[in-house]
Amino acid sequence: MYGFRGLAIPGPTNMPFQIRQAMDVPLEDHRAPDFPDFTLPLLNDLKKIFKTQTGQVLIFPGTGTGGWESAISNTLSPNDKVLASVFGQFSHLWVDLCQKFGLDVDVVDTEWGKGVPLDKYEQRLSADTNHQIKAVLVCQNETATGVTSDVAGVRQILDALDHPALLFVDGVSSIGSIDFRMEEWGVDVAVSGSQKGFMMPTGLAIVGVSKKAIEATLTSTLPKCFFDYRDMIKANVDGYFPYTPATTLLRGLRASIDMLLEEGLSNVFTRHNYLAEGVRKAGSAWGLANCAQGPEWHSDTVTAIVVPQEFDANDVIKAGYHKYGLSLGAGLSKVAGKVFRIGHLGWLNELMVIQALGGAELAMHNVGIPFEPGVGVGAAVRHFSEIHEIQVIAAE
Ligand SMILES: Cc1ncc(COP(=O)(O)O)c(C=O)c1O
């Protein structure tokens, strides 16, 4: 194949040249006397991305799944009750992990296309007068369906009921791309990974932990070793790690944080919304439904587009991949064959979005899905031009 392949999946995302270059360094001594000069500011600056002042952010070799596991194994004990909701493959997998760890999970099954049901959380938590629920799980951005949930809303419920449960948030496909406020929302464990909003290769679980979560490690009896927060925190105090850290990835993470802070988090979020809106406009112009069932659920990092019933979304994905060199995200589990996903997060601009939309049009046209070629791309072009005009006028 000639030319670049397109990567329009919701992670791993496109990697900026600055990050690649930052990682093109000789391997280094992770016990060197001056290693903390690099790691201490890195750990400190991560707090700005998570927006926590009193908590801290820990970096483990791993992935988002490791981050999920760390939240559970560090703070809870066998048979502890947790409240969770399932509305997509990732919210499902976190519940599955909890069950494998022997937790008693109260699962609120929710329609795929909607997010955390605040009313049902409210009911469950207000009925729990003797505080049996030890942790509440929220998947902030369900990557399988392109649905964003209201984390602040869950915090309000807990506060209004004076319920002491820990609040755990899966921010794997949201942190660093859409608004996330660990301190303000009283999040006790916030889980992320390196390969999405951080624009890096896969390989790091990046986990924000509150003081309350750290205190919970004192009473938690689930087995913990590799992801033990206490070992990590003890070593991190001096800028070191309890085992060999992924030094090359840490160099990339430094460049990633610098890019995010230089753009400014609010600008990062605005850019994601602006690009996402272009994708949503394209979907409507194609006459295809968004899997997210309403604007309140729309994700600014990924959109799952529902193909007409008589078509198989996997055929669109295969055509995109084999004929045009474009990777679109597959539908997972319940929505397999029904949706294809366009990831629109990380290092991304209008041209890259238009490339993905153009590729989706080529692939859909190829498999015979009826639409007027160009309408989706055209809708995005109009959106980007109009908003660009507004931004230029506002800046003047
Ligand atoms: C929302 C969400 N949570 C968790 C995960 C699991 O992360 P990982 O694949 O890095 O283990 C993913 C992966 O895509 C995800 O999108």
Short mmCIF file of C-alpha atoms and ligand atoms in Angstrom, two decimals:
data_model
loop_
_atom_site.label_atom_id
_atom_site.label_comp_id
_atom_site.label_asym_id
_atom_site.label_seq_id
_atom_site.Cartn_x
_atom_site.Cartn_y
_atom_site.Cartn_z
CA MET A 1 0.00 0.00 0.00
CA TYR A 2 1.26 3.47 -0.85
CA GLY A 3 0.93 6.38 1.54
CA PHE A 4 0.01 6.53 5.22
CA ARG A 5 -2.44 4.18 6.81
CA GLY A 6 -5.17 5.97 8.73
CA LEU A 7 -5.74 5.19 12.41
CA ALA A 8 -9.26 6.18 13.40
CA ILE A 9 -9.76 3.81 16.31
CA PRO A 10 -10.36 5.07 19.86
CA GLY A 11 -6.93 4.03 21.04
CA PRO A 12 -4.14 3.45 20.43
CA THR A 13 -4.34 6.92 18.93
CA ASN A 14 -2.01 8.82 16.62
CA MET A 15 1.33 9.54 18.20
CA PRO A 16 2.82 13.03 17.84
CA PHE A 17 6.36 13.34 16.51
CA GLN A 18 7.41 15.13 19.71
CA ILE A 19 6.50 12.05 21.74
CA ARG A 20 8.26 9.66 19.34
CA GLN A 21 11.36 11.79 19.46
CA ALA A 22 11.24 12.08 23.24
CA MET A 23 11.35 8.28 23.41
CA ASP A 24 14.23 7.94 20.95
CA VAL A 25 16.78 7.97 23.75
CA PRO A 26 19.30 5.49 25.11
CA LEU A 27 18.00 3.30 27.91
CA GLU A 28 18.81 4.83 31.24
CA ASP A 29 19.66 3.99 34.82
CA HIS A 30 16.44 4.05 36.82
CA ARG A 31 18.44 4.12 40.06
CA ALA A 32 20.70 6.98 39.00
CA PRO A 33 21.18 9.71 41.63
CA ASP A 34 19.60 12.28 39.32
CA PHE A 35 16.66 10.13 38.14
CA PRO A 36 14.32 11.88 40.64
CA ASP A 37 15.10 15.23 38.97
CA PHE A 38 13.12 13.81 36.07
CA THR A 39 10.48 11.76 37.87
CA LEU A 40 9.40 14.06 40.70
CA PRO A 41 8.26 16.91 38.41
CA LEU A 42 6.66 14.32 36.10
CA LEU A 43 4.57 12.86 38.94
CA ASN A 44 3.70 16.35 40.10
CA ASP A 45 2.61 17.55 36.66
CA LEU A 46 0.39 14.52 36.19
CA LYS A 47 -1.70 15.88 39.06
CA LYS A 48 -2.53 18.88 36.86
CA ILE A 49 -3.92 16.57 34.18
CA PHE A 50 -6.02 14.66 36.72
CA LYS A 51 -6.86 17.91 38.51
CA THR A 52 -6.01 16.75 41.96
CA GLN A 53 -4.22 18.70 44.68
CA THR A 54 -4.53 16.36 47.65
CA GLY A 55 -4.30 13.07 45.79
CA GLN A 56 -1.43 11.65 43.83
CA VAL A 57 -0.96 9.97 40.48
CA LEU A 58 0.82 6.63 40.20
CA ILE A 59 2.34 5.15 37.06
CA PHE A 60 2.46 1.38 36.64
CA PRO A 61 3.74 -0.62 33.71
CA GLY A 62 0.44 -1.97 32.42
CA THR A 63 -2.73 -0.94 30.67
CA GLY A 64 -6.13 0.36 31.68
CA THR A 65 -7.13 -3.13 32.79
CA GLY A 66 -4.25 -3.11 35.26
CA GLY A 67 -5.53 0.24 36.53
CA TRP A 68 -8.98 -1.28 37.12
CA GLU A 69 -7.40 -4.16 39.00
CA SER A 70 -5.31 -1.80 41.12
CA ALA A 71 -8.39 0.13 42.23
CA ILE A 72 -10.10 -3.02 43.44
CA SER A 73 -7.21 -4.97 44.93
CA ASN A 74 -5.77 -2.03 46.87
CA THR A 75 -8.89 -0.79 48.57
CA LEU A 76 -11.40 -3.63 48.97
CA SER A 77 -11.77 -7.01 50.67
CA PRO A 78 -13.42 -10.26 49.54
CA ASN A 79 -17.24 -10.09 49.45
CA ASP A 80 -17.28 -6.31 49.70
CA LYS A 81 -20.30 -4.87 47.96
CA VAL A 82 -19.80 -2.53 45.02
CA LEU A 83 -22.33 -0.71 42.87
CA ALA A 84 -21.74 -0.66 39.12
CA SER A 85 -23.63 -0.27 35.88
CA VAL A 86 -23.07 -2.02 32.57
CA PHE A 87 -23.88 -0.31 29.28
CA GLY A 88 -21.03 -1.42 27.02
CA GLN A 89 -18.09 -3.78 26.76
CA PHE A 90 -15.74 -1.82 29.02
CA SER A 91 -18.19 -1.20 31.84
CA HIS A 92 -18.96 -4.93 31.54
CA LEU A 93 -15.30 -5.97 31.74
CA TRP A 94 -14.68 -3.94 34.87
CA VAL A 95 -17.61 -5.66 36.57
CA ASP A 96 -16.29 -9.01 35.37
CA LEU A 97 -12.92 -8.20 36.96
CA CYS A 98 -14.63 -7.29 40.25
CA GLN A 99 -16.49 -10.59 40.23
CA LYS A 100 -13.27 -12.52 39.55
CA PHE A 101 -11.84 -10.79 42.63
CA GLY A 102 -14.72 -12.15 44.72
CA LEU A 103 -16.60 -8.89 45.18
CA ASP A 104 -20.37 -8.78 45.53
CA VAL A 105 -21.31 -6.56 42.59
CA ASP A 106 -24.73 -4.95 42.41
CA VAL A 107 -24.94 -4.54 38.64
CA VAL A 108 -27.42 -2.08 37.18
CA ASP A 109 -27.94 -3.35 33.64
CA THR A 110 -28.47 -0.39 31.39
CA GLU A 111 -29.35 -0.05 27.73
CA TRP A 112 -26.26 0.17 25.51
CA GLY A 113 -26.33 3.73 24.18
CA LYS A 114 -27.06 5.27 27.56
CA GLY A 115 -24.69 5.80 30.48
CA VAL A 116 -24.62 5.64 34.27
CA PRO A 117 -28.27 5.73 35.43
CA LEU A 118 -28.17 8.37 38.17
CA ASP A 119 -31.73 7.63 39.31
CA LYS A 120 -30.95 3.94 39.89
CA TYR A 121 -27.67 4.79 41.66
CA GLU A 122 -29.64 7.16 43.87
CA GLN A 123 -32.19 4.44 44.70
CA ARG A 124 -29.54 1.83 45.50
CA LEU A 125 -27.44 4.19 47.60
CA SER A 126 -30.33 5.66 49.56
CA ALA A 127 -31.59 2.14 50.35
CA ASP A 128 -28.13 1.24 51.64
CA THR A 129 -28.57 2.83 55.05
CA ASN A 130 -25.93 0.70 56.81
CA HIS A 131 -23.38 1.52 54.16
CA GLN A 132 -22.70 -1.94 52.84
CA ILE A 133 -21.71 -0.50 49.45
CA LYS A 134 -17.99 0.11 49.72
CA ALA A 135 -17.33 1.45 46.23
CA VAL A 136 -19.27 2.93 43.34
CA LEU A 137 -17.97 2.39 39.81
CA VAL A 138 -18.42 4.85 36.97
CA CYS A 139 -17.19 4.34 33.43
CA GLN A 140 -16.88 8.00 32.44
CA ASN A 141 -16.53 7.27 28.75
CA GLU A 142 -17.82 3.93 27.45
CA THR A 143 -15.59 3.47 24.43
CA ALA A 144 -17.70 0.66 22.99
CA THR A 145 -20.77 2.82 22.46
CA GLY A 146 -19.37 6.37 22.52
CA VAL A 147 -21.25 7.34 25.68
CA THR A 148 -20.10 9.79 28.33
CA SER A 149 -21.54 9.68 31.85
CA ASP A 150 -21.98 12.29 34.52
CA VAL A 151 -19.34 11.67 37.19
CA ALA A 152 -20.17 14.88 39.05
CA GLY A 153 -23.79 13.68 39.26
CA VAL A 154 -22.69 10.52 41.08
CA ARG A 155 -20.60 12.57 43.51
CA GLN A 156 -23.64 14.79 44.22
CA ILE A 157 -25.73 11.72 45.06
CA LEU A 158 -23.07 10.35 47.42
CA ASP A 159 -22.72 13.74 49.12
CA ALA A 160 -26.46 14.33 49.41
CA LEU A 161 -26.85 10.96 51.14
CA ASP A 162 -23.66 11.39 53.14
CA HIS A 163 -22.67 7.97 51.81
CA PRO A 164 -19.03 7.04 52.50
CA ALA A 165 -18.50 4.70 49.50
CA LEU A 166 -15.34 5.17 47.49
CA LEU A 167 -15.87 6.57 43.99
CA PHE A 168 -13.90 4.82 41.24
CA VAL A 169 -13.85 6.24 37.72
CA ASP A 170 -12.71 4.59 34.53
CA GLY A 171 -11.20 7.52 32.66
CA VAL A 172 -9.25 5.42 30.16
CA SER A 173 -10.79 7.10 27.12
CA SER A 174 -11.60 10.44 28.75
CA ILE A 175 -8.76 11.72 30.93
CA GLY A 176 -6.66 14.21 28.97
CA SER A 177 -9.37 14.55 26.30
CA ILE A 178 -12.62 15.53 28.01
CA ASP A 179 -13.33 17.33 31.24
CA PHE A 180 -12.23 15.39 34.30
CA ARG A 181 -11.85 16.85 37.80
CA MET A 182 -10.56 14.39 40.34
CA GLU A 183 -10.47 16.76 43.31
CA GLU A 184 -13.71 18.65 42.64
CA TRP A 185 -15.68 15.47 41.90
CA GLY A 186 -14.25 13.65 44.91
CA VAL A 187 -12.95 10.75 42.83
CA ASP A 188 -11.02 8.22 44.91
CA VAL A 189 -9.43 6.18 42.13
CA ALA A 190 -9.23 7.47 38.56
CA VAL A 191 -7.93 4.98 36.03
CA SER A 192 -6.29 5.85 32.75
CA GLY A 193 -3.84 4.38 30.27
CA SER A 194 -1.13 5.77 28.02
CA GLN A 195 -2.53 4.94 24.58
CA LYS A 196 -5.53 7.27 24.30
CA GLY A 197 -5.65 10.89 25.44
CA PHE A 198 -1.97 10.72 26.38
CA MET A 199 -1.17 9.98 22.70
CA MET A 200 1.47 7.40 23.64
CA PRO A 201 2.12 3.75 22.96
CA THR A 202 0.26 1.27 25.14
CA GLY A 203 2.19 0.25 28.23
CA LEU A 204 1.32 2.45 31.20
CA ALA A 205 -1.55 2.32 33.65
CA ILE A 206 -1.84 5.85 35.04
CA VAL A 207 -3.90 5.98 38.21
CA GLY A 208 -5.00 8.90 40.36
CA VAL A 209 -5.55 7.98 44.01
CA SER A 210 -7.12 10.09 46.74
CA LYS A 211 -6.06 10.21 50.38
CA LYS A 212 -9.19 8.23 51.23
CA ALA A 213 -8.22 5.49 48.75
CA ILE A 214 -4.74 5.34 50.26
CA GLU A 215 -6.25 5.03 53.74
CA ALA A 216 -8.44 2.20 52.46
CA THR A 217 -5.31 0.19 51.65
CA LEU A 218 -4.77 -0.18 55.41
CA THR A 219 -7.91 -2.27 55.87
CA SER A 220 -8.17 -3.91 52.45
CA THR A 221 -7.42 -7.65 52.47
CA LEU A 222 -7.53 -8.54 48.77
CA PRO A 223 -4.10 -9.77 47.62
CA LYS A 224 -1.94 -7.07 46.09
CA CYS A 225 1.60 -7.18 44.85
CA PHE A 226 2.54 -5.73 41.44
CA PHE A 227 -0.06 -2.97 41.74
CA ASP A 228 0.43 -2.32 45.47
CA TYR A 229 -0.18 1.40 45.99
CA ARG A 230 1.77 1.44 49.26
CA ASP A 231 4.98 0.11 47.67
CA MET A 232 4.63 2.55 44.78
CA ILE A 233 3.98 5.55 47.03
CA LYS A 234 6.86 4.66 49.33
CA ALA A 235 9.32 4.53 46.41
CA ASN A 236 7.80 7.53 44.61
CA VAL A 237 8.44 9.82 47.60
CA ASP A 238 12.11 9.85 46.58
CA GLY A 239 11.40 9.74 42.85
CA TYR A 240 12.01 6.01 42.42
CA PHE A 241 9.85 2.96 41.70
CA PRO A 242 9.46 -0.37 43.51
CA TYR A 243 10.59 -2.25 40.38
CA THR A 244 12.02 -1.34 36.99
CA PRO A 245 9.90 1.46 35.54
CA ALA A 246 9.22 1.77 31.80
CA THR A 247 11.78 4.56 31.50
CA THR A 248 11.36 5.07 27.74
CA LEU A 249 7.60 5.45 28.13
CA LEU A 250 8.14 7.87 31.00
CA ARG A 251 10.18 10.05 28.62
CA GLY A 252 7.26 9.96 26.20
CA LEU A 253 4.85 10.77 29.01
CA ARG A 254 6.89 13.87 29.84
CA ALA A 255 6.44 15.09 26.25
CA SER A 256 2.75 14.20 26.34
CA ILE A 257 2.10 16.16 29.54
CA ASP A 258 4.05 19.11 28.16
CA MET A 259 1.91 19.13 25.02
CA LEU A 260 -1.36 18.92 26.98
CA LEU A 261 -0.35 21.66 29.41
CA GLU A 262 1.01 23.88 26.66
CA GLU A 263 -2.27 23.68 24.72
CA GLY A 264 -4.13 24.15 28.00
CA LEU A 265 -6.62 21.55 29.21
CA SER A 266 -9.66 23.68 28.48
CA ASN A 267 -8.43 24.16 24.89
CA VAL A 268 -7.82 20.43 24.62
CA PHE A 269 -11.42 19.77 25.69
CA THR A 270 -12.80 22.43 23.32
CA ARG A 271 -10.82 20.95 20.41
CA HIS A 272 -12.17 17.50 21.15
CA ASN A 273 -15.73 18.79 21.26
CA TYR A 274 -15.27 20.71 18.01
CA LEU A 275 -13.81 17.70 16.17
CA ALA A 276 -16.39 15.32 17.66
CA GLU A 277 -19.20 17.59 16.52
CA GLY A 278 -17.84 17.32 12.95
CA VAL A 279 -18.06 13.53 13.16
CA ARG A 280 -21.57 13.67 14.61
CA LYS A 281 -22.71 16.03 11.85
CA ALA A 282 -21.28 13.61 9.27
CA GLY A 283 -23.17 10.70 10.86
CA SER A 284 -26.47 12.62 10.72
CA ALA A 285 -25.81 13.62 7.09
CA TRP A 286 -25.32 9.94 6.21
CA GLY A 287 -28.72 9.32 7.78
CA LEU A 288 -27.17 6.89 10.28
CA ALA A 289 -27.91 6.80 14.00
CA ASN A 290 -25.37 7.53 16.69
CA CYS A 291 -25.28 4.60 19.13
CA ALA A 292 -25.33 7.18 21.96
CA GLN A 293 -29.01 7.83 22.47
CA GLY A 294 -29.05 11.59 22.88
CA PRO A 295 -26.78 14.61 23.15
CA GLU A 296 -26.45 14.20 26.92
CA TRP A 297 -24.59 10.93 26.26
CA HIS A 298 -22.49 12.05 23.27
CA SER A 299 -18.82 11.30 23.69
CA ASP A 300 -16.25 13.78 22.45
CA THR A 301 -13.63 11.04 22.02
CA VAL A 302 -15.42 8.31 20.07
CA THR A 303 -18.59 7.95 18.03
CA ALA A 304 -20.22 4.58 17.33
CA ILE A 305 -22.19 4.77 14.10
CA VAL A 306 -25.06 2.33 13.61
CA VAL A 307 -25.26 0.82 10.12
CA PRO A 308 -28.65 -0.06 8.54
CA GLN A 309 -29.94 -3.45 9.79
CA GLU A 310 -29.43 -5.24 6.50
CA PHE A 311 -25.69 -4.47 6.56
CA ASP A 312 -22.83 -5.84 8.62
CA ALA A 313 -20.62 -3.13 10.10
CA ASN A 314 -17.69 -5.57 9.98
CA ASP A 315 -17.85 -5.42 6.17
CA VAL A 316 -17.43 -1.65 6.36
CA ILE A 317 -14.47 -2.08 8.69
CA LYS A 318 -12.87 -4.73 6.43
CA ALA A 319 -13.34 -2.59 3.31
CA GLY A 320 -11.87 0.41 5.09
CA TYR A 321 -8.89 -1.61 6.26
CA HIS A 322 -8.08 -3.68 3.18
CA LYS A 323 -9.03 -1.32 0.37
CA TYR A 324 -8.23 2.07 1.81
CA GLY A 325 -5.76 1.46 4.63
CA LEU A 326 -8.02 2.95 7.27
CA SER A 327 -8.61 1.40 10.68
CA LEU A 328 -12.08 2.08 12.04
CA GLY A 329 -13.09 0.76 15.47
CA ALA A 330 -15.04 -2.50 15.52
CA GLY A 331 -18.34 -3.02 17.29
CA LEU A 332 -17.76 -5.10 20.42
CA SER A 333 -19.93 -7.79 21.99
CA LYS A 334 -23.63 -6.81 21.83
CA VAL A 335 -23.04 -4.21 19.13
CA ALA A 336 -20.65 -6.33 17.01
CA GLY A 337 -21.64 -6.03 13.36
CA LYS A 338 -24.08 -3.25 14.21
CA VAL A 339 -21.73 -0.32 14.62
CA PHE A 340 -18.38 0.90 13.47
CA ARG A 341 -16.56 3.41 15.61
CA ILE A 342 -14.61 6.50 14.73
CA GLY A 343 -12.08 7.47 17.37
CA HIS A 344 -11.55 11.22 17.54
CA LEU A 345 -9.17 11.77 20.40
CA GLY A 346 -5.60 12.67 21.05
CA TRP A 347 -3.32 14.22 18.49
CA LEU A 348 -5.96 15.18 15.96
CA ASN A 349 -7.04 18.02 13.70
CA GLU A 350 -9.71 18.74 11.10
CA LEU A 351 -7.77 17.14 8.26
CA MET A 352 -7.31 13.90 10.14
CA VAL A 353 -11.01 13.79 10.97
CA ILE A 354 -11.91 14.46 7.35
CA GLN A 355 -9.57 11.68 6.27
CA ALA A 356 -11.38 9.28 8.60
CA LEU A 357 -14.81 10.45 7.41
CA GLY A 358 -13.72 10.20 3.77
CA GLY A 359 -12.41 6.70 4.41
CA ALA A 360 -15.67 5.72 6.14
CA GLU A 361 -17.58 7.04 3.11
CA LEU A 362 -15.40 5.02 0.72
CA ALA A 363 -15.87 1.89 2.80
CA MET A 364 -19.64 2.33 3.22
CA HIS A 365 -20.07 3.08 -0.47
CA ASN A 366 -18.03 0.01 -1.26
CA VAL A 367 -20.36 -2.29 0.68
CA GLY A 368 -23.47 -0.64 -0.77
CA ILE A 369 -24.82 1.37 2.17
CA PRO A 370 -27.05 3.98 0.53
CA PHE A 371 -26.04 7.63 0.99
CA GLU A 372 -24.95 10.47 -1.27
CA PRO A 373 -21.13 10.32 -1.37
CA GLY A 374 -19.67 13.45 0.13
CA VAL A 375 -22.59 14.40 2.38
CA GLY A 376 -20.83 13.36 5.58
CA VAL A 377 -17.54 14.95 4.65
CA GLY A 378 -19.46 18.03 3.45
CA ALA A 379 -21.30 18.36 6.75
CA ALA A 380 -18.01 18.20 8.65
CA VAL A 381 -16.39 20.71 6.30
CA ARG A 382 -19.29 23.13 6.83
CA HIS A 383 -19.12 22.67 10.59
CA PHE A 384 -15.36 23.17 10.74
CA SER A 385 -15.52 26.24 8.47
CA GLU A 386 -18.35 27.86 10.45
CA ILE A 387 -16.77 27.23 13.84
CA HIS A 388 -13.39 28.32 12.55
CA GLU A 389 -14.98 31.62 11.44
CA ILE A 390 -16.53 32.05 14.90
CA GLN A 391 -13.18 31.38 16.57
CA VAL A 392 -11.37 33.81 14.29
CA ILE A 393 -13.95 36.54 14.99
CA ALA A 394 -13.79 35.84 18.74
CA ALA A 395 -9.98 36.11 18.67
CA GLU A 396 -10.05 39.47 16.86
C1 LIG B 1 -13.16 2.83 28.75
C2 LIG B 1 -12.10 1.78 28.76
N1 LIG B 1 -11.78 1.20 29.91
C3 LIG B 1 -10.84 0.26 30.00
C4 LIG B 1 -10.16 -0.15 28.87
C5 LIG B 1 -9.15 -1.22 29.00
O1 LIG B 1 -7.90 -0.66 28.81
P1 LIG B 1 -6.69 -1.50 28.24
O2 LIG B 1 -7.10 -2.07 26.95
O3 LIG B 1 -5.62 -0.45 28.14
O4 LIG B 1 -6.38 -2.54 29.27
C6 LIG B 1 -10.44 0.43 27.64
C7 LIG B 1 -9.73 0.02 26.44
O5 LIG B 1 -10.02 0.43 25.35
C8 LIG B 1 -11.43 1.41 27.59
O6 LIG B 1 -11.75 2.02 26.44
#
